[in-house]
Short mmCIF file of C-alpha atoms and ligand atoms in Angstrom, two decimals:
data_model
loop_
_atom_site.label_atom_id
_atom_site.label_comp_id
_atom_site.label_asym_id
_atom_site.label_seq_id
_atom_site.Cartn_x
_atom_site.Cartn_y
_atom_site.Cartn_z
CA UNK A 9 177.05 138.62 81.67
CA UNK A 10 180.10 137.66 80.80
CA UNK A 11 181.40 139.61 84.21
CA UNK A 12 179.73 136.69 85.77
CA UNK A 13 180.23 133.94 83.58
CA UNK A 14 184.56 134.50 84.92
CA UNK A 15 184.14 135.04 87.56
CA UNK A 16 182.17 131.25 87.88
CA UNK A 17 184.67 129.93 86.04
CA UNK A 18 187.98 131.38 88.28
CA UNK A 19 185.46 129.94 90.76
CA UNK A 20 186.07 127.20 89.53
CA UNK A 21 189.06 126.83 88.78
CA UNK A 22 190.63 127.97 92.33
CA UNK A 23 187.86 125.64 94.00
CA UNK A 24 189.62 123.13 91.92
CA UNK A 25 192.59 124.04 93.09
CA UNK A 26 192.43 123.62 95.91
CA UNK A 27 190.55 121.25 95.81
CA UNK A 28 193.41 119.37 94.47
CA UNK A 29 196.00 120.79 97.21
CA UNK A 30 193.88 119.87 99.70
CA UNK A 31 194.32 115.86 97.65
CA UNK A 32 198.13 115.48 96.44
CA UNK A 33 198.63 113.89 100.30
CA UNK A 34 195.24 111.74 100.37
CA UNK A 35 195.96 107.88 100.60
CA UNK A 36 192.10 106.52 98.83
CA UNK A 37 191.92 103.19 99.50
CA UNK A 38 189.74 100.99 96.66
CA UNK A 39 189.86 103.76 94.33
CA UNK A 40 191.81 103.81 91.14
CA UNK A 41 195.19 105.38 92.03
CA UNK A 42 197.01 106.54 89.30
CA UNK A 43 201.03 106.59 88.20
CA UNK A 44 202.77 109.83 87.04
CA UNK A 45 201.28 108.69 83.61
CA UNK A 46 197.49 108.52 84.67
CA UNK A 47 197.69 104.32 84.58
CA UNK A 48 196.85 102.53 87.68
CA UNK A 49 199.26 101.65 89.80
CA UNK A 50 199.63 98.08 88.68
CA UNK A 51 202.53 96.84 91.77
CA UNK A 52 200.08 93.69 93.96
CA UNK A 53 200.82 92.22 96.81
CA UNK A 54 203.60 93.94 97.29
CA UNK A 55 206.31 95.47 99.41
CA UNK A 56 207.97 98.71 99.56
CA UNK A 57 212.27 99.52 99.76
CA UNK A 58 213.25 102.86 100.63
CA UNK A 59 216.59 103.65 99.32
CA UNK A 60 219.02 106.46 99.31
CA UNK A 61 215.40 108.55 100.09
CA UNK A 62 213.54 106.86 97.43
CA UNK A 63 210.66 104.37 98.03
CA UNK A 64 210.33 101.59 95.59
CA UNK A 65 207.28 99.46 95.71
CA UNK A 66 207.79 96.59 94.08
CA UNK A 67 204.15 94.15 92.93
CA UNK A 68 203.01 91.92 90.76
CA UNK A 69 203.09 93.48 87.42
CA UNK A 70 199.34 91.43 86.09
CA UNK A 71 198.30 91.09 82.85
CA UNK A 72 194.75 93.47 82.36
CA UNK A 73 191.59 91.62 80.98
CA UNK A 74 192.82 92.83 77.22
CA UNK A 75 196.68 92.33 76.50
CA UNK A 76 197.13 90.79 73.64
CA UNK A 77 200.64 90.02 74.83
CA UNK A 78 200.63 87.39 77.24
CA UNK A 79 204.25 87.86 77.60
CA UNK A 80 204.94 91.30 79.10
CA UNK A 81 204.27 90.66 82.71
CA UNK A 82 206.75 90.03 85.93
CA UNK A 83 207.41 92.04 89.09
CA UNK A 84 206.30 95.62 88.10
CA UNK A 85 208.95 98.51 90.13
CA UNK A 86 207.78 102.51 91.14
CA UNK A 87 209.33 104.90 92.54
CA UNK A 88 207.79 108.10 94.71
CA UNK A 89 209.24 110.54 97.40
CA UNK A 90 206.63 111.33 98.56
CA UNK A 91 204.12 108.00 99.39
CA UNK A 92 202.35 109.58 96.78
CA UNK A 93 203.18 110.13 93.28
CA UNK A 94 204.14 106.76 91.53
CA UNK A 95 206.62 107.04 88.78
CA UNK A 96 206.54 103.70 86.46
CA UNK A 97 210.51 102.28 86.37
CA UNK A 98 208.78 99.35 84.23
CA UNK A 99 209.11 95.21 85.04
CA UNK A 100 212.13 94.86 87.44
CA UNK A 101 211.85 91.53 86.84
CA UNK A 102 210.01 89.70 84.09
CA UNK A 103 208.89 86.97 82.67
CA UNK A 104 210.86 85.03 80.08
CA UNK A 105 209.91 83.99 76.16
CA UNK A 106 211.52 80.54 77.14
CA UNK A 107 210.19 77.57 76.79
CA UNK A 108 213.02 75.64 78.62
CA UNK A 109 213.13 78.59 81.60
CA UNK A 110 210.93 77.76 84.27
CA UNK A 111 210.34 81.63 84.42
CA UNK A 112 208.23 81.65 81.05
CA UNK A 113 205.46 83.32 79.83
CA UNK A 114 202.63 81.42 81.62
CA UNK A 115 204.56 81.22 85.46
CA UNK A 116 202.16 82.50 88.03
CA UNK A 117 204.97 84.98 89.71
CA UNK A 118 203.24 86.59 93.83
CA UNK A 119 203.51 88.32 96.77
CA UNK A 120 206.94 88.93 95.38
CA UNK A 121 209.61 91.19 98.35
CA UNK A 122 212.84 93.26 97.30
CA UNK A 123 215.37 93.07 100.44
CA UNK A 124 218.73 95.63 99.88
CA UNK A 125 221.71 93.01 101.39
CA UNK A 126 224.49 95.83 102.66
CA UNK A 127 227.61 93.35 102.55
CA UNK A 128 227.06 92.72 99.44
CA UNK A 129 225.75 95.80 98.20
CA UNK A 130 222.41 93.83 95.84
CA UNK A 131 218.91 93.85 96.02
CA UNK A 132 217.45 90.16 96.55
CA UNK A 133 214.15 89.21 95.16
CA UNK A 134 212.13 86.48 96.42
CA UNK A 135 208.54 85.07 94.94
CA UNK A 136 205.74 82.96 95.15
CA UNK A 137 206.23 81.35 91.43
CA UNK A 138 203.75 78.58 90.30
CA UNK A 139 204.70 76.78 86.89
CA UNK A 140 203.34 77.20 83.64
CA UNK A 141 200.37 74.59 83.14
CA UNK A 142 200.42 73.74 87.04
CA UNK A 143 197.56 75.71 88.79
CA UNK A 144 198.45 76.34 92.31
CA UNK A 145 199.96 72.82 92.64
CA UNK A 146 204.41 73.30 91.68
CA UNK A 147 204.33 76.12 95.93
CA UNK A 148 208.23 77.09 94.92
CA UNK A 149 210.01 80.02 95.76
CA UNK A 150 211.83 82.00 93.01
CA UNK A 151 215.08 84.18 93.42
CA UNK A 152 216.64 87.40 91.21
CA UNK A 153 219.05 89.57 92.16
CA UNK A 154 220.27 92.95 90.87
CA UNK A 155 222.91 96.05 91.00
CA UNK A 156 220.41 98.14 90.99
CA UNK A 157 216.93 98.48 92.47
CA UNK A 158 215.10 99.13 89.43
CA UNK A 159 216.67 96.74 87.60
CA UNK A 160 216.67 94.83 85.40
CA UNK A 161 216.55 91.68 88.27
CA UNK A 162 219.15 88.42 87.02
CA UNK A 163 216.24 85.66 87.56
CA UNK A 164 218.39 82.70 89.93
CA UNK A 165 216.23 80.13 90.15
CA UNK A 166 212.76 78.51 91.77
CA UNK A 167 213.17 75.95 94.43
CA UNK A 168 211.08 74.36 97.48
CA UNK A 169 212.64 75.07 101.11
CA UNK A 170 214.09 73.70 103.16
CA UNK A 171 214.21 70.09 101.71
CA UNK A 172 216.30 67.25 103.37
CA UNK A 173 216.38 69.65 106.73
CA UNK A 174 213.98 69.02 109.80
CA UNK A 175 213.02 72.72 110.88
CA UNK A 176 214.58 73.74 114.61
CA UNK A 177 211.63 73.47 115.95
CA UNK A 178 209.89 69.79 115.66
CA UNK A 179 210.73 67.07 118.39
CA UNK A 180 212.03 63.25 117.44
CA UNK A 181 208.40 62.33 117.93
CA UNK A 182 207.61 64.36 115.60
CA UNK A 183 210.16 63.24 112.70
CA UNK A 184 209.75 59.64 113.56
CA UNK A 185 205.86 59.40 113.63
CA UNK A 186 204.26 57.55 110.76
CA UNK A 187 200.64 58.86 110.56
CA UNK A 188 200.40 59.36 106.41
CA UNK A 189 197.95 61.39 104.27
CA UNK A 190 195.86 57.83 103.46
CA UNK A 191 195.70 56.87 107.27
CA UNK A 192 193.52 60.24 107.06
CA UNK A 193 189.36 59.45 108.16
CA UNK A 194 188.78 62.79 106.12
CA UNK A 195 187.50 64.07 109.34
CA UNK A 196 188.56 68.41 109.57
CA UNK A 197 189.68 67.56 113.11
CA UNK A 198 191.40 64.71 112.76
CA UNK A 199 193.28 66.59 109.46
CA UNK A 200 194.20 69.83 111.62
CA UNK A 201 195.62 67.19 114.76
CA UNK A 202 197.53 65.08 112.16
CA UNK A 203 199.04 68.81 110.47
CA UNK A 204 199.91 70.04 113.95
CA UNK A 205 201.92 66.76 114.93
CA UNK A 206 203.66 67.54 111.53
CA UNK A 207 202.21 65.56 108.69
CA UNK A 208 203.01 67.24 105.46
CA UNK A 209 206.46 68.16 107.14
CA UNK A 210 207.52 64.82 106.60
CA UNK A 211 205.69 64.58 103.21
CA UNK A 212 207.89 67.03 101.34
CA UNK A 213 210.79 66.36 103.83
CA UNK A 214 213.26 65.03 100.70
CA UNK A 215 211.31 67.15 98.06
CA UNK A 216 211.16 70.42 99.83
CA UNK A 217 208.90 71.99 102.10
CA UNK A 218 206.23 73.26 100.05
CA UNK A 219 206.38 77.25 99.31
CA UNK A 220 202.85 80.29 98.66
CA UNK A 221 201.91 82.51 100.25
CA UNK A 222 205.23 85.17 101.19
CA UNK A 223 206.43 87.81 102.72
CA UNK A 224 210.66 88.70 103.79
CA UNK A 225 211.95 90.60 106.52
CA UNK A 226 215.30 92.38 107.99
CA UNK A 227 215.99 91.54 111.69
CA UNK A 228 217.71 93.94 113.39
CA UNK A 229 220.92 91.79 113.73
CA UNK A 230 220.80 92.46 110.01
CA UNK A 231 219.24 88.31 109.15
CA UNK A 232 216.87 87.73 107.19
CA UNK A 233 214.03 85.61 107.15
CA UNK A 234 212.09 84.54 103.89
CA UNK A 235 208.30 83.74 105.75
CA UNK A 236 206.28 81.70 104.49
CA UNK A 237 202.77 79.24 104.12
CA UNK A 238 203.97 75.65 103.48
CA UNK A 239 202.34 72.97 104.35
CA UNK A 240 199.01 72.48 102.63
CA UNK A 241 198.69 76.63 103.45
CA UNK A 242 198.14 74.97 107.34
CA UNK A 243 201.92 75.98 108.84
CA UNK A 244 203.57 79.21 108.63
CA UNK A 245 207.54 78.16 107.81
CA UNK A 246 210.00 81.54 109.15
CA UNK A 247 213.19 80.36 106.52
CA UNK A 248 216.61 81.94 107.30
CA UNK A 249 218.36 83.35 104.66
CA UNK A 250 222.38 82.43 104.34
CA UNK A 251 224.42 86.27 104.73
CA UNK A 252 223.81 86.89 101.27
CA UNK A 253 220.27 86.38 101.36
CA UNK A 254 220.49 84.00 97.95
CA UNK A 255 219.38 80.96 99.79
CA UNK A 256 218.07 78.99 102.47
CA UNK A 257 221.20 78.11 105.91
CA UNK A 258 218.69 74.82 106.51
CA UNK A 259 217.40 76.72 110.01
CA UNK A 260 213.85 76.75 109.87
CA UNK A 261 210.35 77.31 112.32
CA UNK A 262 206.87 76.84 111.81
CA UNK A 263 204.72 79.08 113.25
CA UNK A 264 200.82 78.59 114.48
CA UNK A 265 200.62 74.51 113.06
CA UNK A 266 197.32 73.93 111.27
CA UNK A 267 196.72 77.93 111.77
CA UNK A 268 195.87 78.23 107.98
CA UNK A 269 197.53 81.70 107.76
CA UNK A 270 198.91 83.56 104.09
CA UNK A 271 199.14 86.54 103.38
CA UNK A 272 201.79 87.97 106.54
CA UNK A 273 202.92 90.72 106.61
CA UNK A 274 205.46 91.35 109.53
CA UNK A 275 206.18 94.30 111.54
CA UNK A 276 208.65 95.34 115.08
CA UNK A 277 207.62 98.13 116.72
CA UNK A 278 208.13 98.41 120.73
CA UNK A 279 210.41 95.75 121.72
CA UNK A 280 207.79 93.24 119.09
CA UNK A 281 207.49 91.69 116.61
CA UNK A 282 204.13 91.72 114.37
CA UNK A 283 201.86 90.06 112.22
CA UNK A 284 198.67 90.74 110.47
CA UNK A 285 197.88 87.81 108.22
CA UNK A 286 195.07 86.18 106.72
CA UNK A 287 193.28 83.31 106.09
CA UNK A 288 193.26 80.80 103.81
CA UNK A 289 189.22 81.83 101.42
CA UNK A 290 191.76 82.67 98.01
CA UNK A 291 191.02 85.69 96.07
CA UNK A 292 188.07 86.75 98.71
CA UNK A 293 188.82 88.41 101.64
CA UNK A 294 188.89 87.04 105.36
CA UNK A 295 188.67 88.29 108.77
CA UNK A 296 192.59 89.62 110.06
CA UNK A 297 194.57 87.75 111.81
CA UNK A 298 197.53 89.40 114.45
CA UNK A 299 199.72 87.77 116.48
CA UNK A 300 203.09 88.64 118.36
CA UNK A 301 206.43 87.38 119.22
CA UNK A 302 209.83 88.64 121.78
CA UNK A 303 211.66 87.64 118.80
CA UNK A 304 210.84 86.26 115.32
CA UNK A 305 211.69 82.67 115.22
CA UNK A 306 208.47 82.34 117.37
CA UNK A 307 207.21 81.36 119.62
CA UNK A 308 204.25 83.49 118.19
CA UNK A 309 201.03 84.25 119.60
CA UNK A 310 197.55 85.56 118.67
CA UNK A 311 196.63 88.69 119.48
CA UNK A 312 192.94 87.45 117.65
CA UNK A 313 191.79 90.47 114.36
CA UNK A 314 192.86 94.02 114.46
CA UNK A 315 190.81 95.93 112.16
CA UNK A 316 188.08 97.95 114.12
CA UNK A 317 184.69 98.65 112.11
CA UNK A 318 182.06 97.33 111.78
CA UNK A 319 181.52 93.35 112.53
CA UNK A 320 180.73 93.39 108.41
CA UNK A 321 184.65 96.02 108.03
CA UNK A 322 185.83 92.90 110.42
CA UNK A 323 184.30 90.02 108.53
CA UNK A 324 186.89 90.99 105.29
CA UNK A 325 189.78 93.20 107.07
CA UNK A 326 187.65 96.69 105.37
CA UNK A 327 187.41 94.26 101.78
CA UNK A 328 191.29 93.34 101.56
CA UNK A 329 194.37 90.69 103.20
CA UNK A 330 196.83 92.22 104.03
CA UNK A 331 200.33 92.39 101.78
CA UNK A 332 203.43 94.29 103.44
CA UNK A 333 203.35 96.88 106.72
CA UNK A 334 205.53 99.67 105.43
CA UNK A 335 207.52 101.44 108.29
CA UNK A 336 207.48 104.76 107.00
CA UNK A 337 209.17 106.25 110.59
CA UNK A 338 210.16 103.57 112.57
CA UNK A 339 211.04 104.77 115.36
CA UNK A 340 208.30 107.32 116.61
CA UNK A 341 206.52 104.27 115.64
CA UNK A 342 204.56 105.77 112.43
CA UNK A 343 203.17 101.73 110.70
CA UNK A 344 201.43 101.20 106.77
CA UNK A 345 199.44 99.12 106.49
CA UNK A 346 199.36 98.50 103.19
CA UNK A 347 197.16 95.40 101.59
CA UNK A 348 195.06 93.92 99.07
CA UNK A 349 191.38 94.27 97.46
CA UNK A 350 191.51 91.52 95.04
CA UNK A 351 189.93 91.75 91.30
CA UNK A 352 190.08 88.20 90.01
CA UNK A 353 188.16 88.99 86.86
CA UNK A 354 190.71 91.41 85.61
CA UNK A 355 193.85 91.68 88.63
CA UNK A 356 195.89 94.55 87.28
CA UNK A 357 192.54 96.70 88.14
CA UNK A 358 192.35 95.24 92.16
CA UNK A 359 192.76 97.95 94.41
CA UNK A 360 195.26 98.83 96.72
CA UNK A 361 194.08 99.25 101.11
CA UNK A 362 196.19 101.91 102.71
CA UNK A 363 195.68 102.32 105.70
CA UNK A 364 197.98 103.88 108.85
CA UNK A 365 198.23 101.39 111.66
CA UNK A 366 196.94 103.22 115.16
CA UNK A 367 197.21 101.53 119.13
CA UNK A 368 194.72 100.64 121.26
CA UNK A 369 197.49 101.01 124.93
CA UNK A 370 200.31 98.32 122.71
CA UNK A 371 198.00 96.64 120.14
CA UNK A 372 198.11 97.84 117.16
CA UNK A 373 194.39 98.19 115.54
CA UNK A 374 193.12 99.29 112.10
CA UNK A 375 190.33 100.86 111.29
CA UNK A 376 189.32 103.00 107.99
CA UNK A 377 189.23 105.64 106.54
CA UNK A 378 188.06 106.25 103.19
CA UNK A 379 190.82 108.91 101.96
CA UNK A 380 193.50 110.31 105.35
CA UNK A 381 195.81 112.34 104.37
CA UNK A 382 200.17 111.32 105.44
CA UNK A 383 201.01 114.50 106.68
CA UNK A 384 199.31 112.94 109.41
CA UNK A 385 201.40 109.87 110.38
CA UNK A 386 204.48 113.03 110.03
C1 GAL B 412 195.45 84.01 97.64
C2 GAL B 412 196.60 84.39 97.92
C3 GAL B 412 197.34 84.91 96.51
C4 GAL B 412 196.69 84.30 95.86
C5 GAL B 412 194.79 83.84 95.03
C6 GAL B 412 194.81 82.70 94.80
O1 GAL B 412 195.08 83.58 98.52
O2 GAL B 412 196.29 85.88 99.87
O3 GAL B 412 198.17 85.50 96.99
O4 GAL B 412 197.72 83.40 95.02
O5 GAL B 412 195.05 82.96 96.96
O6 GAL B 412 193.68 82.27 94.70
#
């Protein structure tokens, strides 16, 4: 009897040993993803930066629903060598407990991204910033900077981009048009047409353009772009950053005007720029969109929905909204789609959806895998 118990026990241990080993390199989208301390990774709407052989994952560090202290949130940072085991490096940027600061507790920090500036040797963070007590009305972008990748990042300022400058691809006719919101009779088609023709660009000319969902993209020539949902989330703006990445140059391009894109995630492969984005349904997932362009500044063309699942899966992007595309092996065209499955009632518990970017001919597509082996990509 004893012998049998022992051997069953040994078998169980070795079975779990084997399965642990096997599971080690598995990405399990939609499940709790524990960090090295066993806590679900709190880095949502985020992105990843590879630096000196280590990956750094930055994202929204959300207060857990039950948390009493409302001052300990901001941008979370995690580090990893293998993209599976993540160590919590703490808050790279945290709200400032001072009522004179725009970054005071109660403000909203979303979709933070960090890029490295080779010239200044600084890490530059930008994030969507909404002000305390103002819902999503401020539509600003915030900037922070650090000498160390994990921070702490110094908060510089928040602003509305590109005040008093017209987009590069804006016509004289659009600049001089006089139609404004009060002229619209409420028909959606009429509003979309007016937005395409620059209604909100003109409205926000003096104070700066709206900036909500955002990402950063560093092009091959070292130029960086801040890409944000503007014009009441109906048009994307691709805004060029200064050489130090700390400001806008004033050169910006309207992309897919009137088409209501959020959650932009850009990657470059096979000589072309691609963008995953979503529609505008708040925390609820909607069908993803894929667009392509020969140049980062456009013209961008829609390629439709990149999801290759059931009708229901395609309608909700496998229950996710894009946030970033990780160039894992850029030269071999190997990329990972990163998205969020939001839990609005407890955002800290939102789940990470990571899927390999596959190809259909030249076109990047995504399929659902409840678990998949990272080794498959290497
Ligand atoms: C989504 C957006 C999220 C968040 C949310 C708020 O559309 O992508 O980042 O802003 O709306 O409702």
